Every structure is written in structure tokens, then in C-alpha cells.
XYZ file of C-alpha atoms in Angstrom:
717
model
C 32.261 -28.830 -35.162
C 34.688 -26.760 -32.707
C 34.693 -27.048 -29.173
C 36.954 -24.096 -29.100
C 37.213 -20.830 -29.743
C 39.725 -17.618 -29.557
C 38.594 -14.265 -28.553
C 39.079 -11.789 -30.695
C 40.467 -8.059 -29.502
C 38.609 -5.114 -30.696
C 40.072 -2.198 -33.001
C 36.720 -0.198 -33.166
C 36.646 3.406 -31.873
C 35.561 3.691 -28.476
C 32.008 4.976 -29.892
C 31.732 1.644 -31.486
C 32.204 -0.033 -28.518
C 30.316 -2.634 -26.654
C 30.953 -5.123 -23.369
C 30.781 -9.010 -23.560
C 29.663 -9.468 -19.624
C 31.500 -12.183 -17.815
C 30.532 -14.030 -14.183
C 31.942 -16.177 -11.889
C 28.446 -16.994 -10.334
C 24.981 -15.776 -10.262
C 25.645 -13.595 -7.338
C 28.431 -11.867 -8.534
C 28.576 -8.351 -8.000
C 28.218 -5.471 -10.881
C 31.538 -4.868 -9.758
C 33.205 -7.728 -10.374
C 32.050 -8.411 -13.858
C 34.255 -8.655 -16.540
C 33.557 -6.696 -19.274
C 35.369 -7.913 -22.900
C 35.570 -5.089 -25.306
C 33.858 -5.781 -28.566
C 32.970 -3.955 -32.066
C 29.740 -3.829 -32.254
C 29.914 -3.503 -35.971
C 32.087 -7.248 -35.967
C 29.844 -10.162 -36.557
C 32.920 -12.490 -35.773
C 34.164 -11.173 -32.795
C 30.961 -10.250 -30.894
C 29.942 -14.276 -31.328
C 33.509 -15.548 -31.040
C 34.058 -13.280 -27.711
C 30.605 -14.129 -26.308
C 31.426 -18.062 -26.781
C 35.314 -17.347 -25.438
C 35.846 -18.038 -21.532
C 37.487 -15.823 -19.177
C 38.961 -17.283 -16.025
C 36.598 -19.933 -15.962
C 33.765 -17.680 -15.694
C 30.027 -19.686 -15.178
C 28.321 -17.494 -16.859
C 27.563 -14.687 -19.759
C 24.736 -12.640 -20.378
C 22.249 -13.273 -23.306
C 23.356 -10.076 -24.942
C 26.279 -7.607 -24.399
C 25.520 -4.458 -22.125
C 26.124 -0.687 -23.290
C 29.762 1.036 -22.120
C 27.490 3.344 -19.950
C 25.873 0.325 -17.811
C 25.692 1.044 -14.219
C 23.834 -2.407 -13.506
C 22.952 -5.963 -15.031
C 19.240 -4.412 -15.926
C 17.401 -4.076 -19.419
C 17.896 -0.642 -19.887
C 21.426 -0.956 -20.083
C 20.908 -3.972 -22.633
C 23.276 -3.040 -25.876
C 20.430 -3.809 -29.278
C 22.978 -2.276 -31.547
C 25.085 -5.366 -31.831
C 25.486 -6.782 -35.483
C 24.202 -9.719 -34.329
C 22.030 -11.311 -31.849
C 21.487 -14.671 -30.215
C 18.475 -16.331 -29.213
C 19.126 -18.678 -26.275
C 17.316 -21.923 -25.977
C 17.343 -24.087 -23.009
C 15.180 -26.611 -21.224
C 14.349 -27.002 -17.793
C 12.652 -30.782 -17.883
C 14.420 -32.496 -20.723
C 16.524 -35.841 -20.973
C 20.070 -34.503 -22.145
C 19.912 -37.388 -25.262
C 16.806 -35.227 -26.559
C 18.504 -32.068 -25.531
C 21.503 -33.068 -27.821
C 19.354 -34.657 -31.163
C 17.243 -31.458 -30.663
C 20.285 -29.444 -31.171
C 21.462 -31.287 -34.079
C 17.900 -31.530 -36.076
C 17.723 -27.567 -35.685
C 21.238 -26.494 -37.121
C 20.407 -28.923 -39.883
C 17.108 -27.324 -40.844
C 18.228 -23.700 -40.124
C 21.057 -22.173 -41.838
C 22.895 -19.806 -39.245
C 25.325 -19.948 -36.859
C 24.844 -21.968 -33.855
C 26.738 -23.872 -30.806
C 25.726 -25.358 -27.700
C 26.878 -25.430 -23.648
C 26.086 -28.338 -21.688
C 25.759 -26.985 -18.047
C 27.382 -30.854 -16.966
C 23.952 -31.852 -14.894
C 20.829 -31.301 -16.277
C 20.778 -28.476 -19.349
C 22.083 -27.593 -22.627
C 21.967 -23.711 -23.407
C 21.816 -23.747 -27.495
C 22.795 -20.216 -29.123
C 21.425 -19.799 -32.225
C 22.883 -16.168 -33.841
C 20.828 -13.919 -36.263
C 21.573 -10.380 -37.713
C 20.146 -7.802 -35.624
C 16.614 -7.905 -35.006
C 15.800 -6.223 -32.218
C 16.118 -2.471 -31.050
C 14.283 -2.651 -27.055
C 13.755 -5.500 -24.798
C 10.039 -6.127 -25.596
C 10.959 -6.156 -28.995
C 13.799 -8.792 -28.512
C 11.030 -11.077 -26.161
C 8.813 -10.891 -28.921
C 11.044 -12.029 -31.904
C 11.823 -15.008 -29.408
C 8.430 -16.100 -28.906
C 7.844 -15.731 -32.789
C 10.736 -18.350 -33.445
C 9.389 -20.699 -30.603
C 6.308 -20.675 -32.286
C 7.522 -21.000 -36.066
C 9.673 -23.921 -34.372
C 6.912 -25.821 -32.994
C 5.156 -25.554 -36.149
C 7.662 -26.773 -38.432
C 9.452 -29.183 -35.534
C 6.612 -30.609 -33.348
C 8.229 -33.403 -32.305
C 11.173 -31.062 -30.658
C 9.170 -27.895 -29.912
C 6.041 -26.503 -27.980
C 4.928 -23.438 -26.747
C 3.637 -22.533 -23.431
C 0.409 -23.601 -22.711
C 1.755 -26.941 -24.535
C 1.260 -31.079 -22.580
C 4.473 -31.850 -23.187
C 7.496 -29.884 -20.836
C 10.190 -31.532 -22.208
C 9.247 -29.799 -25.539
C 8.563 -26.436 -23.826
C 11.445 -24.434 -23.572
C 12.365 -22.270 -20.745
C 10.574 -18.846 -21.667
C 12.665 -16.416 -19.105
C 15.720 -16.931 -21.311
C 13.897 -14.023 -23.317
C 15.045 -11.469 -21.182
C 17.930 -9.847 -22.634
C 20.223 -9.565 -19.247
C 19.441 -13.189 -18.396
C 22.224 -15.274 -17.565
C 22.991 -17.964 -19.806
C 26.084 -20.841 -19.708
C 29.391 -19.532 -20.444
C 30.765 -22.485 -23.255
C 34.223 -23.735 -21.857
C 33.354 -22.111 -18.351
C 33.485 -23.958 -15.076
C 30.675 -24.913 -13.167
C 31.282 -24.122 -9.698
C 28.624 -26.861 -8.451
C 30.585 -29.548 -10.445
C 33.938 -28.360 -10.828
C 34.196 -29.159 -14.290
C 33.839 -27.500 -18.051
C 30.474 -26.797 -19.539
C 31.335 -28.731 -23.137
C 30.806 -26.690 -25.741
C 30.183 -27.264 -29.291
C 30.248 -25.167 -32.267
C 27.241 -27.379 -34.579
C 27.189 -24.263 -37.393
C 29.951 -21.680 -36.624
C 29.770 -18.152 -38.590
C 32.596 -19.069 -41.189
C 30.634 -21.487 -42.787
C 27.500 -19.456 -42.698
C 26.274 -16.013 -42.611
C 24.021 -15.312 -39.773
C 20.203 -15.347 -41.148
C 17.414 -12.548 -41.106
C 15.113 -13.864 -38.782
C 12.318 -12.380 -40.139
C 12.951 -14.677 -43.780
C 11.405 -17.369 -40.745
C 8.849 -15.720 -38.829
C 7.827 -12.585 -41.192
C 7.451 -8.877 -39.815
C 5.865 -8.994 -36.068
C 2.772 -7.200 -35.376
C 3.566 -5.207 -32.682
C 0.650 -5.856 -29.476
C -1.424 -3.502 -28.271
C -2.473 -3.574 -24.498
C -5.535 -5.252 -23.801
C -8.494 -3.196 -23.250
C -10.259 -4.547 -19.891
C -13.801 -5.522 -19.889
C -17.121 -5.864 -18.039
C -17.288 -2.533 -16.785
C -14.045 -1.431 -16.192
C -12.994 1.493 -18.625
C -9.301 1.417 -18.838
C -6.333 0.445 -16.694
C -6.605 3.234 -14.467
C -8.960 1.202 -12.347
C -5.850 -1.555 -11.561
C -4.207 -1.017 -8.257
C -1.221 1.360 -7.912
C 0.843 -2.365 -6.584
C -0.214 -4.122 -9.932
C 1.011 -1.121 -12.493
C 4.442 -0.785 -10.295
C 4.709 -4.991 -10.770
C 3.982 -4.589 -14.515
C 6.100 -2.018 -15.185
C 9.015 -2.601 -12.857
C 9.050 -6.094 -11.545
C 9.389 -7.070 -8.027
C 12.593 -8.291 -5.736
C 13.770 -11.688 -4.701
C 11.591 -12.408 -1.499
C 8.628 -10.341 -3.131
C 7.922 -11.882 -6.576
C 5.564 -14.830 -5.148
C 3.331 -12.498 -3.831
C 3.430 -9.038 -5.831
C 2.592 -11.692 -8.597
C -0.312 -13.053 -7.237
C -1.874 -10.015 -5.972
C -1.811 -8.473 -10.015
C -2.663 -11.069 -11.142
C -5.958 -11.235 -8.408
C -6.220 -7.501 -9.245
C -6.243 -7.933 -13.673
C -9.041 -10.781 -12.691
C -11.081 -8.366 -10.767
C -11.043 -5.613 -13.019
C -12.103 -8.424 -16.135
C -9.212 -8.779 -17.634
C -9.130 -12.305 -19.547
C -6.818 -14.827 -18.525
C -4.762 -14.490 -21.597
C -4.874 -11.029 -21.191
C -3.132 -10.841 -17.827
C -0.635 -13.643 -19.137
C 0.472 -11.086 -21.776
C 0.731 -7.981 -19.196
C 2.216 -10.070 -16.491
C 5.042 -11.413 -18.165
C 6.859 -8.189 -18.947
C 6.739 -7.783 -14.959
C 8.104 -10.993 -14.394
C 11.028 -10.597 -16.815
C 11.607 -7.103 -15.027
C 12.053 -8.907 -11.601
C 15.318 -9.105 -9.869
C 16.199 -12.047 -10.160
C 13.755 -12.732 -13.151
C 10.413 -14.518 -12.554
C 10.187 -17.617 -14.069
C 6.879 -18.202 -16.482
C 6.554 -21.584 -15.122
C 5.643 -19.596 -11.201
C 4.387 -17.196 -13.063
C 1.497 -19.293 -14.847
C 0.962 -20.919 -11.127
C 0.354 -17.455 -9.581
C -2.390 -16.454 -12.936
C -4.141 -19.850 -12.205
C -4.533 -19.680 -8.969
C -5.717 -16.021 -8.807
C -8.580 -16.745 -11.430
C -10.092 -20.213 -10.084
C -11.894 -17.706 -7.154
C -15.469 -17.647 -8.947
C -17.922 -19.834 -8.193
C -21.247 -20.303 -10.562
C -20.956 -16.200 -10.772
C -21.234 -15.573 -7.329
C -18.152 -12.968 -5.969
C -15.400 -14.973 -4.076
C -12.551 -12.730 -2.692
C -9.208 -14.896 -2.201
C -8.727 -12.432 0.892
C -10.291 -8.981 1.872
C -8.514 -6.607 -0.527
C -11.316 -4.298 -1.990
C -10.722 -1.296 -3.564
C -9.340 1.654 -1.984
C -12.742 3.303 -0.522
C -15.213 0.369 -1.661
C -17.278 -1.333 0.992
C -18.712 -4.861 1.097
C -22.159 -4.638 2.935
C -23.987 -8.070 4.188
C -26.115 -9.262 6.564
C -24.788 -12.309 9.402
C -26.620 -15.557 9.043
C -26.450 -16.120 12.687
C -27.151 -13.138 14.463
C -29.057 -11.208 11.899
C -26.437 -8.165 12.323
C -25.798 -5.974 9.943
C -21.900 -5.749 8.800
C -19.505 -4.093 6.086
C -15.808 -4.623 5.171
C -13.959 -1.678 4.470
C -10.196 -0.512 3.381
C -9.834 -4.344 5.330
C -11.324 -3.734 8.197
C -14.699 -5.646 9.059
C -17.643 -3.001 11.192
C -20.639 -3.897 12.549
C -23.484 -1.508 12.030
C -27.160 -0.965 12.372
C -28.894 -0.804 9.149
C -29.506 3.535 9.326
C -25.988 3.978 9.719
C -25.214 1.307 7.354
C -27.026 3.462 5.076
C -25.213 7.061 5.397
C -22.033 4.991 5.766
C -22.526 3.871 1.964
C -23.961 7.196 1.138
C -21.085 8.945 2.419
C -19.123 6.505 0.292
C -21.137 7.347 -2.941
C -22.082 3.365 -3.019
C -25.251 2.014 -3.400
C -26.029 -0.466 -1.046
C -26.868 -4.310 -2.527
C -30.344 -5.603 -3.152
C -31.109 -8.031 -1.369
C -28.194 -7.814 0.871
C -26.057 -11.359 0.757
C -26.358 -13.530 3.491
C -23.484 -14.540 4.969
C -22.238 -16.607 8.226
C -18.738 -16.116 10.330
C -16.330 -18.643 10.355
C -12.818 -19.441 11.173
C -11.278 -22.176 9.071
C -7.467 -21.409 8.538
C -7.109 -23.657 5.555
C -9.860 -21.541 3.158
C -8.079 -18.638 2.134
C -11.611 -17.380 0.659
C -12.377 -14.657 2.438
C -16.252 -13.604 1.146
C -17.612 -16.623 -1.180
C -21.376 -15.781 -1.881
C -21.325 -19.266 -2.742
C -21.010 -21.192 0.503
C -22.666 -17.898 2.073
C -19.825 -17.658 4.683
C -17.572 -14.472 5.593
C -14.210 -16.540 7.010
C -12.475 -14.326 9.784
C -9.113 -16.205 9.595
C -6.526 -13.993 6.879
C -4.043 -15.619 5.027
C -0.781 -13.418 5.619
C 0.652 -12.109 2.121
C 3.798 -14.664 3.533
C 1.218 -17.662 3.538
C 0.195 -16.969 0.413
C 3.820 -17.563 -1.371
C 4.259 -20.988 -2.997
C 7.344 -23.090 -2.655
C 10.314 -22.271 -5.390
C 13.557 -23.430 -6.281
C 15.188 -20.293 -4.611
C 18.386 -21.570 -2.962
C 17.936 -19.258 0.068
C 21.068 -19.216 2.910
C 20.085 -18.293 6.024
C 23.763 -16.827 7.085
C 23.585 -14.658 3.744
C 19.658 -13.809 2.889
C 18.136 -13.466 6.231
C 21.696 -12.646 8.645
C 19.726 -10.729 11.694
C 16.787 -13.505 11.822
C 19.493 -16.153 11.998
C 21.642 -14.579 14.849
C 18.581 -14.493 16.892
C 17.862 -17.769 15.937
C 21.202 -18.690 17.215
C 20.732 -16.585 20.342
C 17.365 -17.766 21.433
C 18.084 -21.670 20.668
C 21.823 -21.689 21.144
C 22.214 -25.351 20.039
C 22.322 -26.340 16.600
C 20.367 -29.565 16.588
C 17.985 -27.963 18.757
C 17.248 -25.146 16.601
C 16.941 -27.208 13.471
C 13.922 -29.478 15.204
C 12.325 -26.024 16.178
C 12.466 -24.441 12.722
C 11.065 -27.754 11.197
C 8.272 -27.269 13.444
C 8.143 -23.234 12.856
C 8.232 -24.028 8.896
C 5.244 -27.434 9.331
C 3.031 -25.049 11.389
C 3.303 -22.243 8.758
C 2.958 -24.444 6.144
C 0.550 -26.951 6.803
C -1.404 -24.641 9.215
C -2.051 -27.558 11.338
C -1.884 -28.310 14.739
C 1.464 -29.872 15.562
C 0.126 -30.700 19.319
C 3.731 -29.708 20.455
C 5.139 -26.626 21.649
C 8.538 -24.863 22.645
C 9.436 -23.502 25.954
C 11.967 -20.387 25.859
C 13.441 -20.393 29.468
C 16.384 -17.871 29.933
C 17.713 -14.518 30.545
C 15.472 -10.880 29.748
C 16.479 -9.538 26.693
C 17.575 -12.508 24.784
C 15.215 -11.435 22.140
C 11.720 -13.648 22.531
C 9.822 -10.120 22.433
C 11.250 -9.459 19.304
C 11.126 -12.915 17.667
C 6.799 -12.274 18.161
C 6.591 -8.752 17.459
C 8.695 -9.130 14.461
C 8.725 -12.503 13.059
C 5.792 -14.601 14.360
C 3.377 -11.564 13.914
C 3.794 -10.829 10.038
C 3.951 -14.761 9.096
C 0.966 -15.449 11.080
C -0.787 -12.039 11.445
C -0.442 -9.433 13.452
C -4.321 -10.180 14.760
C -3.864 -13.938 14.860
C -0.596 -14.417 17.058
C -1.268 -12.900 20.004
C 0.707 -12.482 23.709
C -1.383 -14.158 26.460
C 0.265 -12.960 30.211
C -0.379 -14.833 33.284
C -4.017 -13.112 34.429
C -5.660 -13.844 31.278
C -5.054 -17.435 31.507
C -6.107 -17.428 35.273
C -9.343 -15.686 33.951
C -12.754 -17.195 33.332
C -13.192 -15.770 30.431
C -11.198 -16.593 26.833
C -12.353 -14.575 24.192
C -8.951 -14.431 22.940
C -8.783 -17.812 21.845
C -11.248 -17.146 18.997
C -9.670 -16.057 15.613
C -6.309 -16.891 16.937
C -3.982 -19.335 15.139
C -0.406 -18.564 17.338
C -0.532 -17.677 20.965
C 3.304 -16.762 22.747
C 2.176 -17.673 26.483
C 4.474 -14.682 28.150
C 5.362 -16.076 32.664
C 1.757 -17.391 32.784
C 3.500 -19.515 35.665
C 5.281 -17.470 38.229
C 4.047 -18.743 40.930
C 3.605 -22.595 42.174
C -0.266 -22.152 42.816
C -0.619 -20.585 39.501
C 1.434 -23.491 37.820
C -0.814 -25.614 39.609
C -4.245 -24.447 38.344
C -3.420 -23.636 35.042
C -1.600 -26.532 33.809
C -5.099 -28.041 32.928
C -5.385 -25.390 30.774
C -2.167 -25.103 28.938
C -2.069 -29.121 28.191
C -5.958 -28.735 26.539
C -5.118 -25.397 24.481
C -1.642 -27.736 23.232
C -3.213 -30.684 22.097
C -6.758 -30.327 22.221
C -8.674 -30.000 18.753
C -11.700 -28.036 19.622
C -12.078 -25.359 22.467
C -15.095 -23.785 24.654
C -14.892 -20.604 24.129
C -16.769 -18.631 27.076
C -17.616 -14.590 26.766
C -19.512 -12.013 28.898
C -22.895 -12.178 28.566
C -22.747 -14.595 25.535
C -23.484 -18.254 25.739
C -20.389 -20.531 25.869
C -19.773 -22.349 22.159
C -17.228 -24.542 20.898
C -14.845 -23.689 18.050
C -11.758 -25.296 16.574
C -8.753 -25.060 17.781
C -6.202 -24.210 15.267
C -3.590 -22.404 17.858
C 0.662 -23.210 18.117
C 2.120 -22.152 21.633
C 5.378 -21.102 22.417
C 5.921 -19.995 26.151
C 8.717 -17.393 27.290
C 9.860 -17.214 30.441
C 12.850 -15.811 32.167
C 11.777 -18.402 35.151
C 13.547 -21.370 36.420
C 10.549 -23.407 36.267
C 8.277 -21.338 33.710
C 5.425 -24.172 34.013
C 4.319 -27.795 35.019
C 5.887 -30.806 32.918
C 5.594 -34.587 33.398
C 7.983 -37.063 33.090
C 6.521 -38.588 29.691
C 5.514 -35.476 28.560
C 4.819 -35.254 24.840
C 3.641 -31.541 24.847
C 6.596 -29.791 25.255
C 10.054 -29.027 23.897
C 12.010 -27.275 26.297
C 15.273 -25.089 25.130
C 17.643 -22.486 27.484
C 18.135 -18.879 25.170
C 21.788 -17.716 25.188
C 22.180 -14.622 27.069
C 20.496 -10.704 26.834
C 21.147 -9.036 23.352
C 22.875 -5.956 24.448
C 26.117 -8.150 25.081
C 25.875 -9.076 21.200
C 28.109 -6.897 18.632
C 25.956 -7.502 15.972
C 22.895 -5.997 17.729
C 21.995 -2.460 17.523
C 18.777 -1.161 19.336
C 17.536 1.351 16.615
C 18.849 -1.046 13.681
C 18.206 -4.191 14.071
C 14.302 -4.286 14.405
C 14.142 -2.444 10.777
C 16.726 -5.574 9.824
C 14.452 -8.022 11.183
C 11.481 -6.403 9.265
C 13.513 -6.094 5.827
C 14.431 -10.122 6.113
C 11.061 -11.397 7.003
C 9.885 -11.685 3.237
C 13.014 -14.188 2.585
C 12.876 -15.973 5.595
C 9.179 -16.722 4.690
C 9.903 -18.057 1.340
C 13.094 -20.440 3.262
C 10.340 -21.622 5.401
C 8.308 -21.996 2.223
C 11.116 -23.906 0.751
C 12.157 -25.833 3.670
C 11.812 -29.518 3.433
C 9.972 -29.976 6.187
C 8.749 -33.504 8.500
C 5.720 -33.378 9.896
C 5.872 -36.545 11.569
C 9.256 -35.118 13.341
C 7.622 -32.149 14.302
C 5.230 -33.468 16.634
C 8.018 -35.175 18.487
C 9.475 -33.299 21.487
C 13.312 -33.463 22.086
C 14.552 -35.056 25.373
C 17.584 -32.355 26.667
C 18.943 -31.733 29.738
C 16.745 -28.330 29.870
C 13.794 -30.576 30.316
C 14.924 -33.020 32.784
C 15.775 -30.069 35.064
C 12.415 -28.187 34.363
C 10.467 -31.735 34.855
C 13.192 -32.296 38.249
C 12.339 -28.973 39.660
C 8.697 -29.253 39.172
C 8.088 -32.063 40.525
C 7.612 -33.252 44.642
C 10.181 -33.980 46.817
C 8.096 -37.701 47.043
C 7.563 -37.835 43.358
C 11.126 -37.250 42.103
C 12.421 -39.410 44.935
C 10.171 -42.057 43.261
C 10.746 -41.759 40.093
C 14.720 -41.758 40.631
C 14.398 -44.916 42.715
C 12.007 -46.595 39.905
C 14.670 -45.868 36.813
C 17.480 -47.257 38.928
C 19.597 -43.744 38.731
C 22.252 -44.805 41.155
C 23.967 -41.231 40.437
C 21.291 -39.169 41.528
C 21.439 -40.772 44.811
C 25.416 -40.830 45.048
C 25.400 -36.812 44.025
C 22.997 -35.929 46.517
C 24.330 -38.116 49.825
C 26.638 -37.420 51.804
C 28.801 -40.571 51.407
C 30.758 -40.439 54.509
C 27.389 -41.287 56.638
C 26.598 -44.714 55.169
C 28.756 -47.852 55.427
C 30.060 -50.080 52.897
C 27.443 -52.184 52.538
C 24.705 -49.187 52.244
C 26.770 -47.775 49.653
C 26.901 -51.110 47.732
C 23.465 -51.349 47.869
C 22.490 -47.686 46.804
C 25.235 -48.686 43.793
C 23.120 -52.178 42.417
C 19.322 -51.766 43.714
C 17.209 -52.709 40.928
C 13.532 -52.981 41.800
C 13.092 -53.254 45.178
C 16.026 -51.471 48.472
C 15.671 -52.019 52.104
C 12.971 -49.242 53.715
C 15.679 -47.834 56.351
C 17.740 -46.849 54.018
C 15.573 -44.880 51.737
C 13.969 -43.424 55.081
C 17.478 -42.173 55.735
C 18.390 -41.080 52.091
C 15.450 -39.039 52.136
C 15.830 -37.060 55.709
C 19.744 -36.126 54.088
C 18.778 -35.081 50.481
C 15.821 -33.365 51.427
C 17.368 -32.496 55.080
C 14.186 -33.495 56.797
C 14.546 -35.316 59.873
C 10.779 -34.959 60.472
C 9.959 -37.869 57.537
C 8.481 -40.872 59.414
C 8.533 -44.567 57.811
C 4.783 -44.638 57.659
C 4.345 -41.101 56.184
C 6.934 -41.888 53.599
C 5.422 -45.513 52.877
C 2.184 -42.810 51.884
C 3.990 -40.957 49.856
C 5.881 -42.915 47.771
C 2.915 -45.732 47.287
C 1.235 -42.596 45.645
C 3.995 -43.146 42.979
C 4.282 -46.766 42.273
C 7.064 -47.725 45.256
C 5.316 -50.068 47.163
C 6.576 -51.150 51.124
C 6.786 -55.097 51.075
C 8.372 -57.900 53.311
C 10.381 -59.608 51.109
C 12.898 -62.543 51.647
C 16.594 -61.593 50.455
C 19.406 -64.371 50.268
C 17.288 -65.895 53.042
C 17.037 -63.360 55.279
C 13.584 -61.616 55.712
C 13.365 -57.628 55.804
C 10.975 -54.626 55.046
C 11.407 -53.147 51.308
C 10.452 -50.970 49.105
C 9.257 -52.276 45.416
C 8.770 -51.394 42.178
C 8.272 -52.489 38.869
C 10.470 -51.163 36.463
């Protein structure tokens, strides 16, 4: 067995060349790829140049690219080479079993075989055959046929997808002609070590086999025919056909694949037919969507049918198709059309369906409205429910293995967050809270107060980030007057509220304080609507508060509800901000930010804790009355605060020593003197001061200290 090879220079004419690709990493731009000229008719040269590393490159592609290639895409794959490899990789398998499997494979199959160990969890096994495929679909079909052959003949080492042992199922996404695979003797960037190459069987010892000798000729698969009343694929949504034929881009793959699977299900395709179709689109995604993730989407999409009743994951009926029903609690007629819900009397309903060329249901489904953020079913005839909550496309994403870098993948959103929450530790705490709220859809019992300069980006964050993630109608902004009002219909069908300048005066702060506390923490809330009897709903709302005021709302000393941060300055003063281009950049980056949140390793317990920072201390102090603040400073033995606010020259040495050392008690006369000076109020009397301080646990009392009796204020530490 060899672990080294030599690159061979091509002597072929330009028209007979193919290009072996070398990439330093997975994100290498096309222009940065190294392209090794190779004679497509020379098997030895193709194999050796595939194995040969160039400047420590980490990856090569499964098949070469054609000379006219403009990108690393399947349409530029070169299928004319004299030999073609099938690369086998296992995502979830012990390394020793992988080595044993490769050795067994080389013993059973008389064709060139080599392995590349990544240095971490996987071995890529290259199995070389004489040319067998002329296009991407044919290539994939032969790869899958090869796995079927191996599963049949070496069942202790191989299983086809859907088997019960993950360690025996290869990664089917490797059957993409432009997929990156590990470079023999290349350098793994994450470990800094060489990727170990072993040539188990060289081309010098055996000729490449014809794969047909093993698995026979493959029958070309025809496109499945939909059933259940649908005659052709023409009934599928355009977005489904687009995913199948073109795939999707990073950040949209999860949602697009699920949408397509759900549409195939609704159009009568079987689950197996959906797998066959969607694997085409999954391979064409950029980067390719893994087989495992695709199967999760299909399983999820095909799980929504209960005892023959219709169930919609979320309302996306065919364009122009309406769904009529009776709401059980009111007896009123409603219909859903193009994503909107309408109330209608029966006569109007009849005319509407006639104009749409549809028949009304007989009998009408009887459904009851509800708002449940944990139920993705909008219409559930089995449970007789119509859920007014609509999960956004981003809520339906699933966690995956994508490594998303905020600086690279959503730089504009990242900069906006840096300006809204400039201190890194505070920003990390916010992201954990935000990711927890987004993923669990649970009430966090804590909220965030963003106070700072006008134009710092608070409104942009709501409009371009929060609303797309939580729903345009389900994430709302509430103004001061709405919170003061007795009617609060804005609370229903809502899961995220941004309060804007809701306490612009001291009187307002006092009047709304109890309302705000209830919204942040109470699990249920009473809805008051005009001319309708009050009713109780579940409170799913998470909150943020936006303000340019120094004291945006009242925060108590031992508060457990509010995180308070001070924003950066106005965005217009920052070099990266552009009033025309920044909003569109934020919109483009939301899909990857959503996937970042889905992949975030959030801590639910930490999300329910509030940070203790100077911004919160300042807002607590500013919201206090002077006597409450004085009592708090005494009880906390805050000597520094008194020294900072008093004029030392007006106090004698013994008084200063007492101020610097009090603990649990202090002379009444000294506190009166301090109060008058600090608050600049000579009208405070000993009696009124004692009454006020007593309210906050600072009690006047006659004590004997150091043998001398006197009047003191005392408190429990």
C-alpha cells in the first residue's frame, strides 16, 4: 500500500483536457481554485492528479470540471474522463470500523481504491471505475446502485438509506459530481495536520472495473405520477418545481425543502415519490442539502393527517382556492383565501365561491378559533380548531450543522446589534434571550429596555428583524396611548411587543407600571374589547422597550424583569450605514440570521436572568423618590455615595468618620443634615424625614452607643 503519489503533467491537446480541482477550504472562491490540466483519456493521470495535493489544499471535487467551467456547479462537471470515482463517506461511524470496511472493500472488488483520513471523524474512500456516467443524474443513480450492491453483498459493513444502523449508511450527498471530498495528503485547516492517504489498490496492480459488471445496467427512473385526483405536476406550486430543478441557496434550504415536501404531500405524491423528487433539488442546493436533513423535512411534512381529516401545517392553500368553515363559539361563517382570513354572511360566502368557481363544503367544517404558538397546525379538522397563530417560515427551520459566522454571513445585522448593544457581554446575553424566545416560543419572564439616542437603529431592528422572524402581524409596536387605554385588543394574536416611549412622564410611569409588569410576567391576561365581554387568554408575549428618555419606565431595586442597556449613537454617523442600501441588506441577511438563531446553543435558565449593570442601577436610582433613594443608600451601607454627593467642608471630622463607617445605624441629626444638603431642601423637618424613611425600613430609635444615649436611625442589613 502506498501513501504517496506523483502528479503527472498532461501532454494532451487542449481539446482533450479536463481540470482536476484543488481548494484550500470549502469557502474558496471559484477564481481561487487551482485547476490541474489532465488528459481525460489517461486513467493513470486522472487518478494520480486527483490524489496529488497542491500547496496543502484541503479539498478536491468528486469529478473534474470542463475547460469552459465558470463556477463549481454540476452543469460544468466533466463526465468524459476515462475513469470516474465513487467517493464513500460515513458521518456517524467509529474510525476503526471505517478502516476495516475500506480494507474489506479492497479485498472484494478488483479495482483501484484509496482512502483519505480527515484526521477527525471520517475517512473518504475513493473507488475507481471505468467511465460509467454521462450526466449528474446518471452518476448519482450508479452511486446509489453501488451502495445497494454493497448492502446486499457486505451487509455487515453497508446499509442503504432508511436502514436501522447509521454507522453503516454512507452519506448520499457525496454522490454529487461537484461535491468537495478530502484531498489526499492535504492539510486539514482545523487540525493543522496532513490528511493521511493510503492507496489500498493502485491502478498499476489492477485495471479499473466496469461498474456494470457488479450492478448491471440501471433502469432509468421515470418521474412519478401523482395520484388522488391530481393528474400531473402542473398542480404543484412553482416554488416546488423550482426547488426540484434548481435547488436553493444557503439560509433558505430548510424552509424551501419543507414547503416542497408539504406541497407534494397535498398533491397526492407518496412519501417515497417525494424522496425521489426532492433528492434532486437537495443535490442542486448551494451548498448541497444533506440527505439526512431532507428526510427530516419529508417526515415532518407527511405527518400532518389525522384519521382522514385535513390538517394544514400553516395556511398555504393553492392560489385562488378558498376554505370555508363555521366558527363554533360564534356560529359565524368564515373563509380563508390567499393567506388571509375573512368573515362573511352566508349569502356573500355563496357568491364568493361562485366567483372563484368552487363548491361550498357540505357540511361546513365546524372549527373553534384559538391562538397557540406551540401548534403549527392552522386548520385541524380532527381537533375542530383554527389556530390564529401562524409560524413564520423561519420558525419552521430546523437546527442543522451549518457553521454561521455573524461577521461574514450577516454583517449588517451584526453591526446593527453592536450599535444597539455595544457591550459584548450584554449583547451575548441578549442573543441568548432572543434565541431562546425564538426557538422555544415560550414567555421568558424577562424583557429588554434599550434606551439611547434617536436613530440608533431600534426601529430598524423591529421592522427588518423582529417582524420577519416572529410575524408581521404577531410582532407589533405599542405606543404610550395604547398602553394607557382601557381597551387592549392589541394583545390578542401577539407574541412579541416592542413598547415605544410608553412612559414619557412621571405620571405615565406610575400609571402603567403595573400593566407593564403583568405583560412581562403573567401567564394569562384579560382582553377588553369594545362592546364585547372581557375574556381571558394565554399570554405568550415577549417584550422589548425602546426609548430616548433617561428614565423610560420605573424599575425597582430588586427587579427581576428588566435588562437595561444604553445604545450607541445615531446610525447616520457610522461609515457602514446607508439609508437606502442598509434596509435591503438587513432583509437579505435575515434567513442566515434565523438559521444562526436555530443553531444557537441557548440556555433557557440564563435567559430568565437579568443582568446587573450600571445602566440598570442608574435607571433604578432615577426612578426613585429622594427619600426612597436615601433609605436604600443607608441600608446598603453605601459610604461612597454619600461622600460623592456631600460637601465635606461642611462636616466636622467626627461626622465624616461616622459617614465613612456607619453600618446598621447612624445619628438622626447627621442624616437630617445630609438630606438637606444632598437634596438642597432646608424645609425637611426631623418629623417628616422620620415618617418618610420609616416607609422604607429605616426606623428612628433611641440607642446607647459607647455608653452614650442618643437618637439614631437603624435598619437591618
